Amino acid sequence: MTAPMVIDCDPGPDDIAALILARQMRNMNVLAVTTVAGNCTVDVATRNTLALMDLLDWNIPVAAGASQPLTRPLRTAGDLFGDDGLLGVELSGTGASGTPSTRATDPRPAWDLVYDVARAAHQPIDIVTLGPLTNIATALAVHPDLPQYVERLVIMGGAFLAGNTTPAAEFNAFVDPEAAERVFSSGIPFWLCPLDVTHQGYITLRELQEVMDLESEPARIFAELLRRGYEDVKHYTGGLGVPLHDPLAVMYAADPSAFSSSECFIGCETQGSITAGMTITDRYSDAQLQPNGHLVETVDRTWFIAMIMDILARY
Ligand code: RIB
Ligand code: CA
């Protein structure tokens, strides 16, 4: 069983896919989900999350978080995923299919829920972040003693070979580079899953058809959300498939055995019209910057896809 866990996300197609997996993973102890503006507005991200909770009959607190980055105007991925954040895919049940879920959000803002859950847990918690890091940076500002209640952060974000939003920056880091830099320098141990590894963790169209053939509603939604995005993202994998950014971070948190990682310095540039959001590491420079985190570098894709199939088959 993992440590008690909070998942912070901006659903978004691959966030929903990650939550569908997390719900069925026997060793994940998810205590709460928090939402943040990123792929879409925080209101839409929260609506999508509540709809998914209905679909999965998942009764844990959901708290809405930041509607804007720490200092910058919000830039969403509406051009990619649409204003509903889900490429038009309707989560069945009473969710984003037009009739909002009747489920209520937790009255606390995300950063207070994270802190309260962390303090109440019987051991330090894991926080898995799948969107911009605004909520975690805010939690650190509002609750400076948060780090003592957190075991580790597993973060989907960053890029070292090339960005997906600008040539330098991956989307989550691009949206809120100030938050990323604040979290990287917080002293909380973290494992960063950048595009360099999530592009290894792709799913093919044939594999998505295998998921569809599982014939459960969660599996259908998983496959449909990712399939609809294929044409817009296939170039990241040379046409091989759809990168599973957020599912990979969740799978790393559940079982790092099929991944490799290395301890190193990781920072985020906050300046520059084209470099803001660029994540930087220090492998062997004369600067010899002190390691402050871990870079997840490789994944065994065969294992990754087999685990996904096994988990989805449980629905
Ligand atoms: O760059 C990929 C990341 O940005 C994923 O988390 C995706 O959901 C978006 O948030
Ligand atoms: Ca995301």
Short mmCIF file of C-alpha atoms and ligand atoms in Angstrom, two decimals:
data_model
loop_
_atom_site.label_atom_id
_atom_site.label_comp_id
_atom_site.label_asym_id
_atom_site.label_seq_id
_atom_site.Cartn_x
_atom_site.Cartn_y
_atom_site.Cartn_z
CA MET A 1 0.00 0.00 0.00
CA THR A 2 1.32 3.44 -0.89
CA ALA A 3 1.46 6.15 1.73
CA PRO A 4 -1.79 8.09 2.15
CA MET A 5 -2.08 10.18 -0.99
CA VAL A 6 -3.64 13.33 -2.45
CA ILE A 7 -3.89 13.72 -6.23
CA ASP A 8 -3.84 17.31 -7.56
CA CYS A 9 -5.01 17.59 -11.14
CA ASP A 10 -6.45 19.67 -14.01
CA PRO A 11 -8.80 17.20 -15.80
CA GLY A 12 -8.02 17.15 -18.83
CA PRO A 13 -8.17 13.89 -20.74
CA ASP A 14 -5.04 12.25 -19.35
CA ASP A 15 -5.86 13.39 -15.82
CA ILE A 16 -9.18 11.57 -16.10
CA ALA A 17 -7.35 8.53 -17.45
CA ALA A 18 -4.97 8.68 -14.47
CA LEU A 19 -7.84 8.91 -11.97
CA ILE A 20 -9.61 5.96 -13.62
CA LEU A 21 -6.46 3.92 -13.00
CA ALA A 22 -5.92 5.22 -9.46
CA ARG A 23 -9.46 4.22 -8.49
CA GLN A 24 -8.78 0.56 -9.30
CA MET A 25 -5.22 0.24 -8.03
CA ARG A 26 -5.24 -2.02 -5.00
CA ASN A 27 -2.19 -0.45 -3.40
CA MET A 28 -3.09 3.23 -3.77
CA ASN A 29 -4.46 4.96 -0.69
CA VAL A 30 -5.97 8.09 -2.26
CA LEU A 31 -7.56 10.21 0.45
CA ALA A 32 -8.59 13.25 -1.60
CA VAL A 33 -8.46 14.88 -5.02
CA THR A 34 -7.80 18.59 -5.57
CA THR A 35 -8.23 20.57 -8.77
CA VAL A 36 -6.28 23.41 -10.33
CA ALA A 37 -6.62 25.61 -13.43
CA GLY A 38 -4.50 24.35 -16.30
CA ASN A 39 -5.94 22.30 -19.14
CA CYS A 40 -9.17 24.18 -18.46
CA THR A 41 -10.56 26.58 -15.88
CA VAL A 42 -10.64 25.30 -12.32
CA ASP A 43 -14.45 25.31 -12.42
CA VAL A 44 -14.45 23.00 -15.44
CA ALA A 45 -11.68 20.85 -13.95
CA THR A 46 -13.74 20.51 -10.77
CA ARG A 47 -16.95 19.74 -12.68
CA ASN A 48 -15.13 17.04 -14.65
CA THR A 49 -13.67 15.57 -11.48
CA LEU A 50 -17.03 15.44 -9.71
CA ALA A 51 -18.59 13.79 -12.75
CA LEU A 52 -15.86 11.16 -12.71
CA MET A 53 -16.35 10.56 -8.99
CA ASP A 54 -20.02 9.85 -9.75
CA LEU A 55 -19.09 7.47 -12.55
CA LEU A 56 -16.53 5.61 -10.42
CA ASP A 57 -18.64 5.74 -7.23
CA TRP A 58 -15.56 7.20 -5.53
CA ASN A 59 -16.51 8.90 -2.27
CA ILE A 60 -13.50 10.95 -1.24
CA PRO A 61 -13.25 14.74 -0.80
CA VAL A 62 -12.77 16.90 -3.90
CA ALA A 63 -11.59 20.46 -3.29
CA ALA A 64 -11.21 23.20 -5.88
CA GLY A 65 -7.98 25.19 -5.93
CA ALA A 66 -6.35 28.00 -7.80
CA SER A 67 -8.17 29.65 -10.69
CA GLN A 68 -5.03 31.52 -11.78
CA PRO A 69 -1.27 30.89 -11.66
CA LEU A 70 0.64 32.63 -8.85
CA THR A 71 1.56 35.71 -10.84
CA ARG A 72 0.66 35.16 -14.50
CA PRO A 73 -2.60 35.18 -16.45
CA LEU A 74 -4.02 31.68 -16.99
CA ARG A 75 -3.18 29.98 -20.25
CA THR A 76 -5.38 26.88 -20.75
CA ALA A 77 -5.15 24.05 -23.30
CA GLY A 78 -8.60 24.92 -24.64
CA ASP A 79 -7.22 25.00 -28.17
CA LEU A 80 -6.28 21.33 -27.74
CA PHE A 81 -8.95 19.87 -25.46
CA GLY A 82 -11.88 22.27 -25.92
CA ASP A 83 -13.62 24.41 -23.32
CA ASP A 84 -15.02 21.29 -21.61
CA GLY A 85 -11.44 20.06 -21.13
CA LEU A 86 -12.48 16.62 -22.40
CA LEU A 87 -12.47 16.80 -26.21
CA GLY A 88 -16.27 16.58 -26.10
CA VAL A 89 -16.26 13.21 -24.32
CA GLU A 90 -19.21 13.04 -21.93
CA LEU A 91 -18.58 11.35 -18.61
CA SER A 92 -21.76 9.31 -18.14
CA GLY A 93 -23.74 9.58 -14.95
CA THR A 94 -24.77 13.05 -13.89
CA GLY A 95 -21.51 14.67 -14.83
CA ALA A 96 -20.20 16.86 -17.60
CA SER A 97 -22.91 15.63 -19.96
CA GLY A 98 -24.80 18.85 -19.30
CA THR A 99 -26.37 17.99 -15.95
CA PRO A 100 -23.75 18.88 -13.33
CA SER A 101 -23.01 16.32 -10.65
CA THR A 102 -25.04 16.73 -7.48
CA ARG A 103 -21.90 15.89 -5.51
CA ALA A 104 -20.59 18.84 -3.46
CA THR A 105 -16.98 19.94 -3.37
CA ASP A 106 -15.24 20.14 -0.02
CA PRO A 107 -15.77 23.64 1.41
CA ARG A 108 -12.03 24.13 1.90
CA PRO A 109 -9.77 25.42 -0.86
CA ALA A 110 -7.38 22.80 -2.22
CA TRP A 111 -4.37 24.05 -0.26
CA ASP A 112 -6.22 23.77 3.04
CA LEU A 113 -7.55 20.29 2.24
CA VAL A 114 -4.05 19.11 1.32
CA TYR A 115 -2.69 20.49 4.59
CA ASP A 116 -5.52 19.11 6.75
CA VAL A 117 -5.29 15.66 5.14
CA ALA A 118 -1.51 15.66 5.56
CA ARG A 119 -1.67 16.63 9.23
CA ALA A 120 -4.44 14.14 10.03
CA ALA A 121 -2.75 11.20 8.28
CA HIS A 122 -1.07 8.56 10.44
CA GLN A 123 2.14 9.03 8.40
CA PRO A 124 3.60 11.59 5.99
CA ILE A 125 1.60 11.62 2.74
CA ASP A 126 2.40 11.39 -0.95
CA ILE A 127 1.17 14.17 -3.20
CA VAL A 128 0.87 13.33 -6.90
CA THR A 129 0.53 16.40 -9.11
CA LEU A 130 -0.83 16.18 -12.64
CA GLY A 131 -1.27 19.87 -13.47
CA PRO A 132 0.39 23.22 -12.84
CA LEU A 133 1.90 23.40 -9.34
CA THR A 134 -0.08 26.44 -8.22
CA ASN A 135 -1.99 24.65 -5.44
CA ILE A 136 1.12 23.10 -3.90
CA ALA A 137 3.03 26.39 -4.03
CA THR A 138 0.05 28.12 -2.39
CA ALA A 139 -0.14 25.40 0.28
CA LEU A 140 3.54 26.01 1.06
CA ALA A 141 2.92 29.76 1.37
CA VAL A 142 -0.20 29.44 3.53
CA HIS A 143 1.09 26.50 5.61
CA PRO A 144 4.90 26.83 5.86
CA ASP A 145 5.10 23.68 8.01
CA LEU A 146 3.51 21.51 5.28
CA PRO A 147 6.83 19.82 4.32
CA GLN A 148 7.04 17.96 7.63
CA TYR A 149 3.82 16.15 6.79
CA VAL A 150 4.77 15.19 3.22
CA GLU A 151 6.81 12.10 2.36
CA ARG A 152 7.29 12.91 -1.34
CA LEU A 153 5.89 14.66 -4.37
CA VAL A 154 5.48 12.80 -7.67
CA ILE A 155 5.13 15.47 -10.32
CA MET A 156 4.11 15.19 -13.95
CA GLY A 157 5.86 18.09 -15.62
CA GLY A 158 8.93 19.56 -17.20
CA ALA A 159 10.94 18.71 -20.27
CA PHE A 160 14.66 18.47 -20.94
CA LEU A 161 14.96 17.56 -24.61
CA ALA A 162 12.14 19.83 -25.85
CA GLY A 163 8.93 21.44 -24.66
CA ASN A 164 5.39 20.80 -25.90
CA THR A 165 3.97 24.28 -25.27
CA THR A 166 7.03 26.31 -26.26
CA PRO A 167 10.29 24.93 -27.62
CA ALA A 168 11.59 25.09 -24.05
CA ALA A 169 8.61 24.43 -21.79
CA GLU A 170 6.21 21.61 -20.97
CA PHE A 171 2.63 22.76 -20.35
CA ASN A 172 2.35 22.32 -16.54
CA ALA A 173 5.63 24.15 -15.95
CA PHE A 174 4.79 26.74 -18.61
CA VAL A 175 1.45 27.67 -17.02
CA ASP A 176 3.01 28.44 -13.64
CA PRO A 177 6.83 28.47 -13.64
CA GLU A 178 6.94 30.47 -10.41
CA ALA A 179 4.97 27.73 -8.66
CA ALA A 180 7.23 25.05 -10.12
CA GLU A 181 10.37 26.83 -8.91
CA ARG A 182 8.81 27.31 -5.46
CA VAL A 183 7.95 23.62 -5.18
CA PHE A 184 11.31 22.42 -6.52
CA SER A 185 13.08 24.52 -3.88
CA SER A 186 10.75 23.60 -1.00
CA GLY A 187 12.91 20.84 0.41
CA ILE A 188 10.15 18.24 -0.03
CA PRO A 189 11.64 15.19 -1.81
CA PHE A 190 10.22 15.02 -5.32
CA TRP A 191 10.30 12.78 -8.38
CA LEU A 192 9.71 14.63 -11.66
CA CYS A 193 8.16 12.76 -14.61
CA PRO A 194 9.01 14.97 -17.61
CA LEU A 195 7.98 14.62 -21.24
CA ASP A 196 11.26 12.78 -21.82
CA VAL A 197 9.81 9.78 -19.97
CA THR A 198 6.09 10.27 -20.63
CA HIS A 199 6.77 10.15 -24.37
CA GLN A 200 8.23 6.67 -23.78
CA GLY A 201 4.99 5.73 -22.03
CA TYR A 202 2.68 5.95 -25.03
CA ILE A 203 -0.32 3.78 -25.91
CA THR A 204 -0.95 2.69 -29.50
CA LEU A 205 -4.29 2.86 -31.32
CA ARG A 206 -4.38 -0.93 -31.36
CA GLU A 207 -3.86 -1.02 -27.59
CA LEU A 208 -6.59 1.59 -27.18
CA GLN A 209 -8.92 -0.71 -29.14
CA GLU A 210 -8.00 -3.51 -26.68
CA VAL A 211 -9.02 -1.17 -23.86
CA MET A 212 -12.29 -0.36 -25.64
CA ASP A 213 -12.92 -4.11 -26.00
CA LEU A 214 -12.89 -4.45 -22.20
CA GLU A 215 -16.44 -3.09 -22.46
CA SER A 216 -16.73 -1.23 -19.18
CA GLU A 217 -17.73 2.44 -19.04
CA PRO A 218 -14.47 3.55 -17.37
CA ALA A 219 -12.41 1.64 -19.96
CA ARG A 220 -14.50 3.13 -22.78
CA ILE A 221 -13.97 6.65 -21.47
CA PHE A 222 -10.25 6.01 -20.93
CA ALA A 223 -9.88 4.86 -24.55
CA GLU A 224 -12.13 7.51 -26.08
CA LEU A 225 -10.43 10.43 -24.30
CA LEU A 226 -6.99 9.32 -25.50
CA ARG A 227 -8.06 8.21 -28.97
CA ARG A 228 -9.65 11.59 -29.72
CA GLY A 229 -6.36 13.31 -28.94
CA TYR A 230 -4.21 11.04 -31.11
CA GLU A 231 -4.06 13.21 -34.24
CA ASP A 232 -2.94 16.25 -32.20
CA VAL A 233 -0.20 14.50 -30.23
CA LYS A 234 1.01 11.61 -32.41
CA HIS A 235 4.01 13.64 -33.61
CA TYR A 236 5.51 13.49 -30.11
CA THR A 237 6.02 9.74 -30.54
CA GLY A 238 6.69 9.67 -34.28
CA GLY A 239 3.14 8.46 -34.84
CA LEU A 240 3.54 5.46 -32.51
CA GLY A 241 0.79 6.47 -30.10
CA VAL A 242 -0.60 8.80 -27.43
CA PRO A 243 1.74 9.81 -24.58
CA LEU A 244 0.20 8.88 -21.21
CA HIS A 245 1.61 11.80 -19.22
CA ASP A 246 -0.57 11.71 -16.10
CA PRO A 247 -1.16 7.94 -15.98
CA LEU A 248 2.61 7.49 -15.98
CA ALA A 249 3.06 9.72 -12.94
CA VAL A 250 0.35 7.82 -11.06
CA MET A 251 1.86 4.46 -12.05
CA TYR A 252 5.28 5.66 -10.88
CA ALA A 253 3.78 6.59 -7.52
CA ALA A 254 2.19 3.14 -7.25
CA ASP A 255 5.19 1.07 -8.35
CA PRO A 256 8.53 2.60 -9.46
CA SER A 257 10.07 -0.83 -10.18
CA ALA A 258 9.81 -0.56 -13.99
CA PHE A 259 11.24 2.96 -14.09
CA SER A 260 14.71 4.41 -13.65
CA SER A 261 15.50 7.71 -12.02
CA SER A 262 18.49 9.72 -10.85
CA GLU A 263 19.01 12.27 -8.11
CA CYS A 264 20.01 15.66 -9.45
CA PHE A 265 19.43 19.39 -9.32
CA ILE A 266 16.16 20.46 -10.96
CA GLY A 267 15.08 24.07 -11.41
CA CYS A 268 12.52 26.00 -13.43
CA GLU A 269 13.26 29.17 -15.36
CA THR A 270 10.76 31.96 -14.70
CA GLN A 271 12.17 34.57 -17.07
CA GLY A 272 12.11 34.99 -20.84
CA SER A 273 9.38 35.02 -23.41
CA ILE A 274 10.48 31.66 -24.80
CA THR A 275 12.35 30.17 -21.82
CA ALA A 276 9.79 30.72 -19.04
CA GLY A 277 8.76 27.29 -17.79
CA MET A 278 11.94 25.62 -19.01
CA THR A 279 13.10 22.98 -16.53
CA ILE A 280 16.82 22.71 -15.99
CA THR A 281 18.95 19.94 -14.53
CA ASP A 282 22.67 19.79 -13.74
CA ARG A 283 24.34 16.58 -14.81
CA TYR A 284 27.99 17.58 -14.90
CA SER A 285 28.38 21.34 -15.17
CA ASP A 286 31.11 23.25 -13.39
CA ALA A 287 28.35 24.85 -11.34
CA GLN A 288 27.82 21.50 -9.58
CA LEU A 289 24.37 22.55 -8.34
CA GLN A 290 23.27 20.53 -5.32
CA PRO A 291 20.69 17.80 -6.02
CA ASN A 292 17.21 18.76 -4.79
CA GLY A 293 15.09 16.16 -6.55
CA HIS A 294 14.93 13.08 -8.74
CA LEU A 295 14.44 12.82 -12.47
CA VAL A 296 12.40 9.85 -13.70
CA GLU A 297 14.21 8.91 -16.90
CA THR A 298 12.99 5.62 -18.38
CA VAL A 299 9.98 3.33 -18.24
CA ASP A 300 9.51 -0.25 -19.43
CA ARG A 301 6.59 0.43 -21.81
CA THR A 302 5.63 -3.22 -22.07
CA TRP A 303 5.21 -3.41 -18.30
CA PHE A 304 3.41 -0.06 -18.23
CA ILE A 305 0.80 -1.02 -20.82
CA ALA A 306 0.33 -4.49 -19.31
CA MET A 307 -0.35 -2.91 -15.90
CA ILE A 308 -2.86 -0.50 -17.44
CA MET A 309 -4.70 -3.35 -19.17
CA ASP A 310 -4.74 -5.38 -15.93
CA ILE A 311 -6.07 -2.47 -13.90
CA LEU A 312 -8.76 -1.48 -16.40
CA ALA A 313 -9.89 -5.10 -16.70
CA ARG A 314 -10.93 -4.95 -13.05
CA TYR A 315 -13.85 -2.63 -13.83
O1 RIB B 1 2.25 18.50 -20.73
C1 RIB B 1 1.36 17.49 -20.33
C2 RIB B 1 0.65 17.87 -19.08
O2 RIB B 1 -0.09 19.08 -19.26
C3 RIB B 1 -0.41 16.83 -18.65
O3 RIB B 1 -0.54 16.83 -17.26
C4 RIB B 1 -1.66 17.34 -19.29
O4 RIB B 1 -2.84 16.91 -18.62
C5 RIB B 1 -1.49 18.83 -19.10
O5 RIB B 1 -1.89 19.14 -17.77
CA CA B 2 -2.78 17.22 -16.31
#
